[in-house]
Amino acid sequence: MKIRTANELKELNAAINKCSNEVWLMGPKDESFNMKNEEEYIEGVIRLTEGHDEQLGIFTASYEDEMTMMSFLEKMAA
């Protein structure tokens, strides 16, 4: 996943805000960004805009949050 437009960033932010628990953006070498934390969110978004898409994954703590993020990811893939 790569964030390319301001609209995609707004959609990502809306999906994260819908989640009731933490949302993690994780990469190789023990990188992890809590997307509910403002500072880590900014770092994570920078990574997503730089094109490290094949190295990053989104993880959630609940099934409901997983479905929210999965809907966002499916929309991005289309």
PDB file of C-alpha atoms in Angstrom:
ATOM      1  CA  MET A   1       0.000   0.000   0.000  1.00  0.00           C
ATOM      2  CA  LYS A   2       1.208   3.441  -0.876  1.00  0.00           C
ATOM      3  CA  ILE A   3      -0.549   6.683  -0.022  1.00  0.00           C
ATOM      4  CA  ARG A   4      -0.496   8.843  -3.147  1.00  0.00           C
ATOM      5  CA  THR A   5      -3.156  11.514  -2.676  1.00  0.00           C
ATOM      6  CA  ALA A   6      -4.606  13.671   0.056  1.00  0.00           C
ATOM      7  CA  ASN A   7      -7.916  11.851  -0.397  1.00  0.00           C
ATOM      8  CA  GLU A   8      -6.269   8.486   0.274  1.00  0.00           C
ATOM      9  CA  LEU A   9      -4.690   9.937   3.409  1.00  0.00           C
ATOM     10  CA  LYS A  10      -8.105  11.192   4.569  1.00  0.00           C
ATOM     11  CA  GLU A  11      -9.595   7.745   3.973  1.00  0.00           C
ATOM     12  CA  LEU A  12      -6.777   6.088   5.928  1.00  0.00           C
ATOM     13  CA  ASN A  13      -7.284   8.511   8.793  1.00  0.00           C
ATOM     14  CA  ALA A  14     -11.057   7.919   8.772  1.00  0.00           C
ATOM     15  CA  ALA A  15     -10.556   4.142   8.868  1.00  0.00           C
ATOM     16  CA  ILE A  16      -8.097   4.407  11.765  1.00  0.00           C
ATOM     17  CA  ASN A  17     -10.474   6.705  13.659  1.00  0.00           C
ATOM     18  CA  LYS A  18     -13.305   4.157  13.249  1.00  0.00           C
ATOM     19  CA  CYS A  19     -11.206   1.551  15.036  1.00  0.00           C
ATOM     20  CA  SER A  20     -11.800   1.291  18.771  1.00  0.00           C
ATOM     21  CA  ASN A  21      -8.419  -0.276  19.548  1.00  0.00           C
ATOM     22  CA  GLU A  22      -4.844   0.363  18.466  1.00  0.00           C
ATOM     23  CA  VAL A  23      -3.875  -0.006  14.816  1.00  0.00           C
ATOM     24  CA  TRP A  24      -0.259  -0.903  14.116  1.00  0.00           C
ATOM     25  CA  LEU A  25       1.755  -0.340  10.971  1.00  0.00           C
ATOM     26  CA  MET A  26       4.602  -2.828  11.127  1.00  0.00           C
ATOM     27  CA  GLY A  27       7.627  -3.423   8.967  1.00  0.00           C
ATOM     28  CA  PRO A  28      10.871  -5.354   8.867  1.00  0.00           C
ATOM     29  CA  LYS A  29      13.611  -4.905  11.446  1.00  0.00           C
ATOM     30  CA  ASP A  30      11.149  -4.547  14.357  1.00  0.00           C
ATOM     31  CA  GLU A  31       9.633  -1.325  13.012  1.00  0.00           C
ATOM     32  CA  SER A  32       6.204  -0.594  14.443  1.00  0.00           C
ATOM     33  CA  PHE A  33       4.068   2.508  14.455  1.00  0.00           C
ATOM     34  CA  ASN A  34       0.988   2.881  16.632  1.00  0.00           C
ATOM     35  CA  MET A  35      -1.285   4.714  14.201  1.00  0.00           C
ATOM     36  CA  LYS A  36      -3.455   5.942  17.098  1.00  0.00           C
ATOM     37  CA  ASN A  37      -0.473   7.858  18.534  1.00  0.00           C
ATOM     38  CA  GLU A  38       0.018  11.243  16.828  1.00  0.00           C
ATOM     39  CA  GLU A  39       3.824  11.133  16.602  1.00  0.00           C
ATOM     40  CA  GLU A  40       3.960   7.524  15.459  1.00  0.00           C
ATOM     41  CA  TYR A  41       1.094   8.176  13.007  1.00  0.00           C
ATOM     42  CA  ILE A  42       3.158  10.880  11.326  1.00  0.00           C
ATOM     43  CA  GLU A  43       6.176   8.575  11.081  1.00  0.00           C
ATOM     44  CA  GLY A  44       3.988   5.783   9.698  1.00  0.00           C
ATOM     45  CA  VAL A  45       2.394   8.028   7.087  1.00  0.00           C
ATOM     46  CA  ILE A  46       5.827   9.191   5.978  1.00  0.00           C
ATOM     47  CA  ARG A  47       6.791   5.543   5.458  1.00  0.00           C
ATOM     48  CA  LEU A  48       3.594   4.900   3.485  1.00  0.00           C
ATOM     49  CA  THR A  49       4.204   7.872   1.205  1.00  0.00           C
ATOM     50  CA  GLU A  50       7.830   6.890   0.575  1.00  0.00           C
ATOM     51  CA  GLY A  51       6.763   3.669  -1.124  1.00  0.00           C
ATOM     52  CA  HIS A  52       7.809   0.982   1.344  1.00  0.00           C
ATOM     53  CA  ASP A  53       4.478  -0.652   0.627  1.00  0.00           C
ATOM     54  CA  GLU A  54       5.702  -4.220   0.172  1.00  0.00           C
ATOM     55  CA  GLN A  55       7.503  -4.090   3.513  1.00  0.00           C
ATOM     56  CA  LEU A  56       4.688  -2.739   5.704  1.00  0.00           C
ATOM     57  CA  GLY A  57       1.612  -4.417   7.159  1.00  0.00           C
ATOM     58  CA  ILE A  58      -1.374  -3.179   9.138  1.00  0.00           C
ATOM     59  CA  PHE A  59      -2.367  -5.097  12.268  1.00  0.00           C
ATOM     60  CA  THR A  60      -5.287  -4.611  14.657  1.00  0.00           C
ATOM     61  CA  ALA A  61      -6.272  -5.971  18.043  1.00  0.00           C
ATOM     62  CA  SER A  62      -9.898  -6.907  17.317  1.00  0.00           C
ATOM     63  CA  TYR A  63     -11.945  -8.557  14.588  1.00  0.00           C
ATOM     64  CA  GLU A  64     -14.154  -5.470  14.171  1.00  0.00           C
ATOM     65  CA  ASP A  65     -11.133  -3.223  13.677  1.00  0.00           C
ATOM     66  CA  GLU A  66      -9.656  -5.748  11.271  1.00  0.00           C
ATOM     67  CA  MET A  67     -12.817  -5.591   9.148  1.00  0.00           C
ATOM     68  CA  THR A  68     -12.676  -1.776   9.141  1.00  0.00           C
ATOM     69  CA  MET A  69      -9.078  -1.735   7.957  1.00  0.00           C
ATOM     70  CA  MET A  70      -9.694  -4.554   5.471  1.00  0.00           C
ATOM     71  CA  SER A  71     -12.471  -2.514   3.839  1.00  0.00           C
ATOM     72  CA  PHE A  72     -10.053   0.395   3.487  1.00  0.00           C
ATOM     73  CA  LEU A  73      -7.320  -1.814   2.025  1.00  0.00           C
ATOM     74  CA  GLU A  74      -9.702  -3.396  -0.476  1.00  0.00           C
ATOM     75  CA  LYS A  75     -10.751   0.061  -1.609  1.00  0.00           C
ATOM     76  CA  MET A  76      -7.097   1.044  -2.049  1.00  0.00           C
ATOM     77  CA  ALA A  77      -6.367  -2.085  -4.085  1.00  0.00           C
ATOM     78  CA  ALA A  78      -9.197  -1.438  -6.550  1.00  0.00           C
TER      79      ALA A  78
END
